[in-house]
XYZ file of C-alpha atoms in Angstrom:
667
model
C -22.297 -11.226 19.381
C -21.293 -14.349 21.515
C -22.375 -12.315 24.519
C -25.956 -12.081 23.356
C -27.201 -14.902 25.643
C -31.039 -15.319 26.110
C -31.886 -14.924 29.718
C -29.464 -12.269 30.209
C -29.890 -8.418 30.396
C -29.393 -7.331 26.842
C -28.082 -3.899 28.254
C -24.950 -5.958 28.974
C -24.476 -7.370 25.711
C -21.522 -6.262 23.629
C -22.427 -3.485 21.217
C -25.805 -2.773 22.929
C -26.134 0.501 24.797
C -29.317 1.358 26.830
C -30.858 4.398 28.103
C -30.066 4.692 31.668
C -33.600 5.959 32.608
C -35.902 4.057 30.403
C -33.713 1.028 29.772
C -34.594 1.079 26.132
C -31.935 -0.058 23.668
C -30.693 3.315 22.052
C -27.522 2.360 20.401
C -26.627 -0.871 18.522
C -23.182 -1.471 17.110
C -22.881 -4.819 15.474
C -20.111 -3.819 12.940
C -17.324 -6.390 11.923
C -19.514 -9.493 12.738
C -19.257 -11.205 9.382
C -22.941 -11.171 9.096
C -24.490 -11.928 5.587
C -28.054 -11.759 6.462
C -30.463 -10.306 8.973
C -33.467 -12.723 10.393
C -35.954 -10.437 8.399
C -36.106 -7.219 6.957
C -38.041 -5.576 10.106
C -35.776 -7.322 12.523
C -34.133 -4.173 13.771
C -36.994 -1.783 13.630
C -39.209 -4.495 15.387
C -37.059 -5.288 18.039
C -35.164 -1.992 18.558
C -37.612 0.844 17.686
C -35.956 3.523 19.893
C -32.479 3.250 18.385
C -30.548 6.515 18.096
C -27.405 4.880 16.705
C -27.118 1.950 14.355
C -23.601 0.633 13.012
C -23.628 -2.095 10.638
C -20.338 -1.355 8.996
C -17.834 -4.067 7.950
C -20.282 -6.842 7.280
C -20.985 -8.881 4.151
C -24.489 -8.657 2.909
C -23.425 -9.777 -0.465
C -25.503 -7.506 -2.792
C -28.554 -7.398 -0.601
C -30.701 -4.109 -0.853
C -30.869 -1.680 1.910
C -34.112 -2.491 3.915
C -36.479 0.425 3.939
C -37.579 -0.716 7.451
C -34.484 1.150 8.747
C -36.405 4.374 7.970
C -38.885 3.389 10.807
C -36.231 4.203 13.264
C -37.240 7.793 13.288
C -35.019 8.713 16.258
C -31.813 7.719 14.544
C -29.365 10.402 14.794
C -26.295 8.258 13.506
C -26.605 5.625 10.782
C -23.321 3.758 9.353
C -23.816 1.236 6.596
C -20.424 1.512 5.082
C -18.340 -1.521 3.596
C -21.238 -3.775 4.018
C -21.831 -5.059 0.346
C -25.139 -3.457 -0.064
C -26.433 -2.843 -3.614
C -29.207 -1.339 -5.523
C -31.319 1.716 -4.670
C -31.179 3.800 -1.573
C -34.515 3.732 -0.025
C -36.660 6.854 -0.809
C -38.010 6.536 2.940
C -34.482 7.647 4.356
C -36.141 11.042 3.948
C -38.022 10.088 7.271
C -34.976 10.222 9.319
C -35.222 13.849 10.230
C -33.037 13.629 13.231
C -29.988 12.236 11.320
C -26.667 13.897 12.380
C -24.334 11.418 10.741
C -25.068 9.207 7.742
C -22.491 6.842 6.106
C -23.299 4.893 3.008
C -19.793 4.734 1.731
C -18.086 1.862 -0.159
C -21.230 -0.006 -1.326
C -22.771 -0.447 -4.700
C -25.836 1.587 -3.982
C -27.369 4.677 -5.814
C -29.680 7.523 -5.330
C -31.881 6.659 -8.321
C -34.066 9.856 -8.107
C -32.849 13.426 -7.511
C -35.854 14.087 -5.297
C -34.803 11.343 -2.923
C -31.320 12.873 -2.225
C -32.775 16.204 -2.038
C -35.375 15.064 0.631
C -32.590 13.596 2.774
C -30.788 16.880 2.693
C -33.816 19.082 3.458
C -35.356 16.938 6.136
C -32.334 16.190 8.091
C -31.539 19.663 9.267
C -29.063 18.805 11.654
C -26.936 16.553 9.375
C -23.312 17.606 9.894
C -21.500 14.469 8.620
C -22.379 12.848 5.123
C -20.003 9.962 3.840
C -21.207 8.837 0.330
C -17.946 7.999 -1.283
C -18.271 5.678 -4.237
C -22.045 6.014 -3.985
C -23.629 6.270 -7.631
C -25.059 9.868 -7.716
C -25.127 10.449 -11.503
C -28.712 11.406 -11.326
C -28.327 14.091 -8.839
C -28.575 17.719 -9.941
C -26.163 20.373 -8.476
C -29.212 22.469 -7.136
C -29.882 19.502 -4.771
C -27.112 20.783 -2.594
C -28.631 23.965 -1.789
C -30.256 22.404 1.208
C -27.290 21.391 3.036
C -27.161 21.928 6.596
C -25.299 24.962 7.693
C -23.806 22.775 10.568
C -22.105 20.569 7.968
C -18.504 19.619 9.084
C -17.619 16.675 6.671
C -19.049 16.107 3.238
C -17.818 13.342 1.092
C -20.105 13.061 -1.922
C -20.109 12.085 -5.552
C -21.302 15.119 -7.170
C -20.966 18.912 -7.026
C -22.667 22.174 -6.985
C -22.027 22.994 -3.170
C -23.195 26.366 -2.230
C -23.268 26.241 1.840
C -20.954 29.147 3.077
C -20.541 27.397 6.402
C -19.067 24.166 4.902
C -15.893 23.098 6.535
C -14.845 19.989 4.562
C -15.629 19.361 0.781
C -14.539 16.088 -0.351
C -15.737 15.081 -3.920
C -13.227 12.253 -4.637
C -13.501 9.301 -7.013
C -16.531 10.715 -8.700
C -15.922 12.257 -12.252
C -18.584 14.424 -11.192
C -17.250 17.916 -12.385
C -16.477 17.039 -16.018
C -13.792 19.549 -16.955
C -14.245 22.400 -14.559
C -14.879 23.379 -11.112
C -18.390 25.144 -10.418
C -18.284 28.720 -9.730
C -20.117 28.035 -6.409
C -16.794 26.722 -4.724
C -15.708 30.278 -4.687
C -18.503 31.012 -2.254
C -17.231 28.565 0.407
C -15.214 31.019 2.286
C -14.943 29.007 5.392
C -13.686 25.955 3.430
C -10.762 24.233 5.274
C -10.343 21.128 3.319
C -10.935 20.603 -0.362
C -10.553 17.039 -1.825
C -11.309 16.781 -5.576
C -9.221 13.707 -6.104
C -9.828 11.481 -9.021
C -12.193 13.676 -11.075
C -11.704 14.809 -14.878
C -10.472 18.381 -14.125
C -8.438 19.808 -16.908
C -6.616 22.859 -17.595
C -4.513 25.046 -15.229
C -5.045 24.942 -11.448
C -8.369 26.799 -10.875
C -8.191 30.084 -9.077
C -11.703 29.371 -7.490
C -9.871 27.451 -4.832
C -8.012 30.649 -3.303
C -9.199 30.978 0.147
C -7.099 32.119 3.168
C -8.767 29.632 5.379
C -7.662 26.471 3.314
C -5.733 23.947 5.360
C -5.576 20.925 2.939
C -6.072 20.865 -0.952
C -6.143 17.455 -2.791
C -6.211 17.632 -6.460
C -4.572 14.409 -7.174
C -5.504 12.090 -10.147
C -6.934 14.693 -12.381
C -5.701 15.994 -15.805
C -4.703 19.548 -14.571
C -1.713 21.061 -16.797
C 0.177 24.195 -16.888
C 2.476 25.474 -14.134
C 1.956 25.519 -10.423
C 0.772 29.077 -9.683
C 2.921 30.850 -6.905
C -0.335 31.975 -5.162
C -1.072 28.452 -4.185
C 2.289 27.969 -2.458
C 1.529 31.454 -0.542
C -1.732 30.345 1.129
C -1.303 31.296 4.709
C -2.901 28.346 6.479
C -2.002 25.659 3.965
C -0.493 22.545 5.466
C -1.069 19.902 2.880
C -1.071 20.215 -0.954
C -1.704 17.266 -3.162
C -1.289 17.552 -6.860
C -0.187 14.034 -7.714
C -0.911 12.374 -10.887
C -1.586 15.397 -13.230
C 0.230 16.892 -16.031
C 1.783 19.825 -14.541
C 4.963 21.217 -16.180
C 7.633 23.882 -15.295
C 9.546 24.615 -12.264
C 8.168 24.419 -8.700
C 7.979 27.981 -7.392
C 9.300 29.000 -4.077
C 7.193 28.076 -1.071
C 5.853 31.454 0.567
C 3.569 29.829 3.276
C 5.360 28.964 6.452
C 2.634 26.679 7.408
C 3.169 24.007 4.447
C 4.236 20.918 5.731
C 3.362 18.167 3.197
C 3.546 18.542 -0.471
C 2.826 15.647 -3.156
C 3.804 16.539 -6.477
C 4.777 13.064 -7.827
C 3.765 11.725 -11.149
C 3.581 15.050 -13.069
C 6.075 16.622 -15.719
C 7.788 19.299 -13.572
C 11.285 19.875 -14.586
C 12.921 21.521 -11.650
C 12.833 23.367 -8.301
C 13.050 27.214 -8.395
C 16.350 28.706 -7.556
C 16.638 29.170 -3.785
C 19.498 30.046 -1.625
C 20.071 28.503 1.780
C 19.561 31.897 3.251
C 16.096 32.448 1.713
C 14.359 29.275 2.230
C 11.151 30.750 3.615
C 8.532 27.944 3.463
C 10.706 25.236 2.447
C 12.370 25.136 5.806
C 9.215 23.922 7.323
C 8.413 20.962 4.948
C 8.143 17.587 6.565
C 7.000 15.437 3.498
C 8.260 16.246 0.022
C 7.323 13.866 -2.797
C 8.452 14.730 -6.270
C 8.926 11.206 -7.499
C 8.141 10.362 -11.132
C 8.625 13.950 -12.832
C 11.242 15.183 -15.218
C 13.629 16.853 -12.819
C 17.231 16.880 -13.989
C 20.574 18.172 -13.248
C 22.173 18.022 -9.751
C 20.367 17.783 -6.598
C 19.770 21.461 -5.287
C 22.054 21.937 -2.348
C 19.413 23.754 -0.372
C 17.558 20.625 0.321
C 20.426 19.778 2.682
C 19.093 22.698 5.018
C 15.487 21.519 5.092
C 16.018 20.538 8.690
C 12.311 19.516 9.326
C 12.228 16.894 6.663
C 10.916 13.511 7.417
C 10.403 12.131 4.023
C 12.106 13.094 0.805
C 11.161 11.222 -2.429
C 12.928 12.343 -5.712
C 12.765 8.846 -7.327
C 12.187 8.227 -10.943
C 13.761 11.364 -12.391
C 16.900 12.373 -14.159
C 18.954 13.790 -11.480
C 22.569 13.440 -11.772
C 25.984 14.052 -10.374
C 26.934 12.885 -6.829
C 24.854 12.556 -3.878
C 25.414 15.682 -1.719
C 27.315 14.732 1.438
C 25.566 17.636 3.173
C 22.391 15.504 3.501
C 24.100 14.634 6.699
C 22.237 17.586 8.090
C 18.900 16.090 7.796
C 18.726 14.667 11.316
C 14.947 14.251 11.426
C 14.861 12.420 8.069
C 13.016 8.955 8.092
C 12.728 8.100 4.391
C 15.281 8.756 1.774
C 14.201 7.805 -1.779
C 16.665 8.593 -4.612
C 15.631 5.547 -6.762
C 16.133 5.391 -10.465
C 18.037 8.491 -11.111
C 21.717 8.835 -12.511
C 23.715 9.570 -9.508
C 27.079 8.399 -9.726
C 30.271 8.082 -7.579
C 30.525 6.571 -4.156
C 27.879 6.581 -1.616
C 29.117 9.610 0.716
C 31.036 7.867 3.606
C 29.523 10.093 6.251
C 26.072 10.970 5.032
C 24.269 8.717 7.444
C 26.279 9.442 10.424
C 23.558 12.070 11.693
C 20.436 10.090 10.520
C 19.612 8.224 13.528
C 15.857 8.115 12.743
C 16.106 6.733 9.224
C 13.872 3.781 8.504
C 14.023 3.464 4.684
C 16.986 3.995 2.228
C 16.333 3.500 -1.507
C 19.244 4.098 -4.008
C 18.314 1.525 -6.254
C 18.856 1.981 -9.987
C 21.700 4.551 -10.095
C 25.320 4.357 -10.962
C 26.799 4.451 -7.517
C 29.926 2.432 -6.855
C 32.599 2.026 -4.263
C 31.588 0.128 -0.959
C 28.791 0.642 1.476
C 29.533 3.371 3.993
C 29.564 0.809 6.896
C 30.657 3.373 9.586
C 27.800 5.782 9.240
C 25.180 3.259 8.274
C 25.910 1.195 11.220
C 24.513 4.252 13.387
C 21.151 3.906 11.789
C 19.678 1.636 14.451
C 15.979 2.420 13.283
C 16.701 1.236 9.666
C 14.176 -1.266 8.383
C 14.832 -0.974 4.525
C 18.011 -0.644 2.647
C 17.806 -0.972 -1.054
C 21.168 -0.267 -3.051
C 20.227 -2.778 -5.869
C 20.979 -1.878 -9.654
C 24.336 0.080 -9.004
C 28.020 -0.566 -9.177
C 28.699 -1.204 -5.589
C 31.843 -3.277 -5.032
C 32.032 -4.812 -1.596
C 31.906 -8.101 0.271
C 28.646 -9.311 2.131
C 27.912 -6.782 4.737
C 27.389 -8.928 7.700
C 27.954 -5.755 10.019
C 24.282 -5.004 9.021
C 23.293 -7.591 11.397
C 23.811 -5.053 14.019
C 20.839 -2.986 12.865
C 17.986 -4.520 15.068
C 15.055 -3.300 12.784
C 16.430 -4.373 9.481
C 13.618 -6.145 7.663
C 14.515 -5.611 3.937
C 17.992 -5.912 2.270
C 18.397 -5.445 -1.486
C 21.936 -5.794 -2.652
C 20.999 -7.259 -6.152
C 22.666 -6.446 -9.542
C 25.913 -5.109 -8.196
C 29.523 -6.327 -7.922
C 29.386 -7.807 -4.412
C 31.584 -10.796 -4.102
C 33.131 -13.395 -1.987
C 31.484 -15.700 0.498
C 28.244 -15.152 2.387
C 28.783 -15.644 6.084
C 27.569 -14.064 9.253
C 28.449 -14.758 12.886
C 25.377 -12.768 14.147
C 21.639 -13.108 13.385
C 19.601 -10.863 11.289
C 16.771 -10.840 13.768
C 14.202 -9.104 11.882
C 15.183 -9.637 8.159
C 12.382 -10.846 5.997
C 13.450 -9.836 2.580
C 16.949 -10.512 1.346
C 18.168 -10.121 -2.367
C 21.689 -11.116 -3.278
C 20.842 -11.733 -7.058
C 23.093 -10.816 -9.984
C 26.379 -10.435 -8.132
C 29.645 -12.306 -7.749
C 29.027 -14.155 -4.610
C 30.835 -17.634 -4.477
C 31.436 -20.557 -2.131
C 28.972 -23.077 -0.450
C 26.110 -22.029 1.652
C 26.841 -23.039 5.209
C 23.938 -24.741 6.937
C 24.266 -22.376 9.800
C 23.607 -19.382 7.536
C 19.745 -20.187 7.497
C 19.759 -20.210 11.213
C 20.626 -16.437 11.193
C 17.233 -15.452 9.664
C 14.754 -16.097 12.484
C 12.087 -13.668 11.100
C 12.003 -16.036 7.944
C 10.845 -18.984 10.090
C 7.818 -17.279 11.791
C 4.430 -17.258 10.026
C 2.926 -13.888 9.604
C -0.763 -12.949 9.653
C -1.876 -11.566 6.496
C -4.834 -9.696 7.735
C -5.240 -6.236 9.320
C -6.983 -4.816 12.227
C -9.296 -2.023 11.773
C -10.561 -0.159 14.692
C -14.369 0.752 14.348
C -15.571 3.108 17.301
C -13.183 1.432 19.695
C -13.523 -2.142 18.423
C -11.245 -4.079 16.478
C -12.326 -5.583 13.047
C -10.081 -7.972 11.120
C -10.340 -7.447 7.411
C -8.479 -8.996 4.556
C -5.572 -7.040 3.321
C -2.644 -7.093 0.718
C 0.079 -8.760 2.603
C 2.500 -6.142 4.130
C 5.480 -8.436 4.215
C 6.442 -10.577 1.104
C 9.188 -12.816 2.867
C 11.704 -13.625 0.256
C 15.151 -14.877 -0.524
C 16.777 -14.424 -3.908
C 20.271 -15.606 -4.343
C 20.105 -16.228 -7.969
C 22.765 -15.258 -10.724
C 25.906 -15.868 -8.560
C 28.523 -18.640 -8.217
C 27.435 -20.433 -5.267
C 28.435 -24.221 -5.164
C 27.900 -27.337 -3.224
C 24.636 -28.812 -1.980
C 21.663 -26.757 -0.946
C 21.685 -27.391 2.893
C 18.628 -28.918 4.387
C 18.441 -26.377 6.871
C 16.873 -24.058 4.307
C 13.592 -25.797 4.849
C 13.267 -24.240 8.061
C 12.460 -20.857 6.550
C 8.766 -21.592 6.977
C 7.388 -18.264 6.248
C 9.087 -17.723 2.977
C 6.837 -16.881 -0.008
C 9.459 -16.712 -2.627
C 12.797 -18.683 -2.978
C 14.959 -18.136 -5.987
C 18.417 -20.162 -6.218
C 18.657 -20.253 -9.969
C 21.602 -19.666 -12.039
C 24.259 -21.046 -9.725
C 26.384 -24.153 -9.419
C 24.402 -26.066 -6.953
C 24.754 -29.901 -7.150
C 23.274 -32.896 -5.436
C 19.486 -33.381 -4.522
C 16.734 -30.815 -4.023
C 16.370 -30.967 -0.353
C 13.124 -32.689 0.696
C 12.943 -30.223 3.599
C 11.628 -27.627 1.015
C 8.199 -29.456 1.572
C 8.086 -27.970 5.059
C 7.867 -24.429 3.480
C 4.084 -24.515 3.434
C 3.734 -20.794 2.792
C 5.975 -20.940 -0.561
C 4.263 -19.479 -3.600
C 7.332 -19.268 -5.967
C 10.243 -21.596 -6.036
C 13.024 -21.237 -8.861
C 15.841 -23.697 -8.745
C 16.639 -23.612 -12.482
C 19.902 -23.641 -14.164
C 22.039 -25.530 -11.664
C 23.508 -29.040 -11.586
C 20.897 -30.570 -9.264
C 20.428 -34.287 -9.662
C 18.415 -37.312 -8.371
C 14.652 -37.296 -8.195
C 12.365 -34.503 -7.475
C 11.186 -35.189 -3.866
C 7.546 -35.987 -3.476
C 7.435 -33.696 -0.414
C 7.076 -30.783 -2.770
C 3.577 -31.568 -3.347
C 2.922 -30.562 0.043
C 3.372 -26.716 -1.180
C -0.408 -26.085 -1.679
C 0.197 -22.459 -2.278
C 2.877 -22.951 -4.959
C 1.833 -20.993 -8.155
C 5.222 -20.796 -9.888
C 7.777 -23.626 -10.405
C 10.842 -23.641 -12.388
C 13.335 -26.628 -12.115
C 14.522 -26.412 -15.640
C 18.064 -26.817 -16.935
C 19.265 -29.233 -14.202
C 20.026 -33.046 -14.093
C 17.092 -34.392 -12.456
C 15.754 -37.834 -13.166
C 12.926 -40.098 -12.372
C 9.010 -39.387 -12.423
C 7.548 -35.834 -11.885
C 5.520 -36.079 -8.638
C 1.795 -35.790 -9.089
C -0.720 -34.145 -6.804
C -1.948 -30.660 -5.661
C -0.124 -27.734 -7.236
C 2.057 -30.060 -9.464
C -1.186 -30.779 -11.638
C -1.074 -27.036 -12.755
C 2.693 -26.723 -13.938
C 3.508 -27.262 -17.662
C 6.441 -28.834 -19.377
C 8.408 -25.701 -19.339
C 8.877 -26.105 -15.498
C 11.054 -29.075 -16.261
C 12.737 -28.339 -19.583
C 16.354 -29.462 -19.957
C 16.197 -32.332 -17.557
C 16.642 -35.369 -19.908
C 16.039 -37.948 -17.218
C 12.655 -36.708 -16.140
C 9.514 -38.414 -17.329
C 5.670 -38.349 -16.709
C 3.084 -35.773 -16.904
C 3.165 -33.077 -18.097
C 6.053 -34.308 -20.205
C 5.521 -36.438 -23.417
C 8.273 -38.943 -22.332
C 6.533 -41.676 -20.325
C 7.897 -43.385 -17.364
C 8.467 -47.152 -16.932
C 10.356 -47.902 -20.149
C 7.071 -47.597 -22.329
C 8.082 -44.380 -24.124
C 8.514 -45.205 -27.728
C 10.069 -41.939 -28.300
C 12.677 -42.354 -25.914
C 15.101 -39.859 -27.694
C 12.510 -37.008 -27.257
C 14.731 -33.898 -26.955
C 13.530 -32.036 -23.829
C 15.657 -29.075 -24.951
C 12.843 -28.369 -27.422
C 10.303 -27.748 -24.469
C 9.367 -24.224 -23.893
C 11.908 -22.555 -21.580
C 10.934 -20.212 -18.658
C 12.891 -17.131 -18.515
C 15.207 -16.789 -15.379
C 17.777 -14.379 -14.226
C 17.838 -10.708 -15.499
C 15.714 -7.936 -14.372
C 14.037 -8.409 -11.064
C 10.318 -8.912 -10.812
C 8.005 -5.981 -10.401
C 4.753 -7.316 -9.106
C 1.383 -5.808 -9.800
C -0.916 -5.695 -6.817
C -3.356 -8.062 -8.589
C -0.506 -10.767 -8.200
C -0.709 -11.528 -11.817
C 1.939 -14.450 -12.053
C 5.280 -14.956 -10.660
C 8.818 -14.898 -12.115
C 12.349 -14.654 -11.222
C 13.818 -11.839 -9.265
C 10.894 -10.817 -7.191
C 12.411 -8.329 -4.802
C 12.499 -4.930 -6.486
C 8.830 -4.682 -6.730
C 8.333 -6.280 -3.374
C 10.641 -3.773 -1.617
C 8.756 -0.979 -3.327
C 5.517 -2.307 -2.232
C 6.870 -2.601 1.495
C 7.910 1.014 1.540
C 4.388 1.976 0.224
C 2.602 0.077 3.067
C 4.875 0.943 5.745
C 4.919 4.763 5.215
C 1.591 6.358 5.215
C 0.872 9.670 3.588
C -0.854 12.014 5.821
C -4.089 12.237 3.793
C -4.496 8.562 4.318
C -4.115 9.114 7.971
C -6.451 11.996 7.908
C -9.221 9.769 6.136
C -8.667 6.951 8.780
C -9.222 9.595 11.586
C -12.182 11.099 9.933
C -13.857 7.826 8.977
C -13.413 6.071 12.253
C -12.661 8.494 15.020
C -15.419 11.186 14.041
C -18.172 8.663 13.649
C -19.925 8.146 17.048
């Protein structure tokens, strides 16, 4: 709103649109302005009485109620109050907005307190075609209130049920718990329905036959309590492109796909036991799949060989099952594949040497948590120039440090932890994009050359931890869970010598773990330059001398473990160091000062205080799995971090559909 200068034509202000013939302001878009209040309740209706469009989305009104004065704008056709922090009752006066075409009240703490208020909005706004009410409290709304839905309705995202409009194109009733245990019979009347989204309700029993419509394009029944088997008719709907049945209790085999239009299938987090037998010559609908997510089921036995012939696959996720045997080398045929996730199964034997040779579009490979041995297939992996994530952690891989991976220009995440890698860690080339490196729990040895840390330039650059969201052509910066967790974990190896000062140049590191090695000498004072650092573990080495006072500059530090070394002198005080308890320093007999009971300056009467009796922080062992609430830090951060990275960098189509619907359709 910086362009709103008094004395200039308001029609030239950003976010203001005027009618070309009358000069009146007819559209006001002040979304993403970080506003927490308006001058007064009647401000908009008093100064902009002829508005046809009003967008206040992505502001911060901090629990304020929605002003009923908005209802005085009787010419409004588009009203967007989403993501604004409003709370309380939705004004009954909204029923006066008879010209509304699009109304969005989603993602607030607001409620339709009286059924008649909601019913009046529907009955009076006869041209309403887009209605977003996601997470709006509609517990008092009767199913009969939906009988007044406009026949022109194209998109409906509500928090109740009982829809009867035969012309409805999109039904989205997610995150509502409105249906109880069954769907209303009226859904069977929606013969023109193209998108059905009933995510996060309490549906139980088998998949309901009421959803059978030849026009259905997308079905989302994720996060319910559906059980029984997947009916074959569901995979035969002729127009079906997207099927989401994740997070239910479905059992049995996945039937053959009969529909040639199916592109995306999400069956993860169920109890499915296998895939129906299919030969490579009768693949039918399987052959058109682009996204296949079967993770976290009860699949067992060997991987079906016909998967190798699903030539259109972009993403295949079979992680967290009980698949066994060797990885089929015929996966070589999946030339379009971008994501391969076989994590946490029982695959054994070597990684096929030529498997990746034809997968030039691969961006993510996750083989963590199997029993794979041998060496990395250098020749074929080296052809994957688009690879961003390579995770072979928790296997039996026996190899030297793969410095040849520096030739992959997009590599950002490299997980080699908990294998049998050995030898020195050296590289003549830079890993130009690498931001997460896990070498933990291996047999690497030797000293760390200072030049090594110059080879990770992406760990030096500070990253923006926010995300830009486009709202009707505008860019709005909103807070977001960090998409990159810059991490270096070299714990539980046989490294020796001093920790090079050059490590302090890695200014964007959030997590650094060098514990359980044979490092000697001082803690580098240059670590104080790593201002983004949140977790530092140098425990169980042979470090000596004083703890450098520069570490108190690490104002984001939430976890510190310096235990089991030979450190001496007073513990630095100030900033985050006031939050760490004695466990962070246990096993350093020469340390003194708060939080230890041993005082400094020779005035400790209990000079023989046994610091080995201090509580000890755990170090080493299984890598950390970070809950998204960030509930503490520990050693071995990288497995959870790499999984989160994959989640944030590979979007499921329904998320993309929601973004398109929520930001592109609203005009």
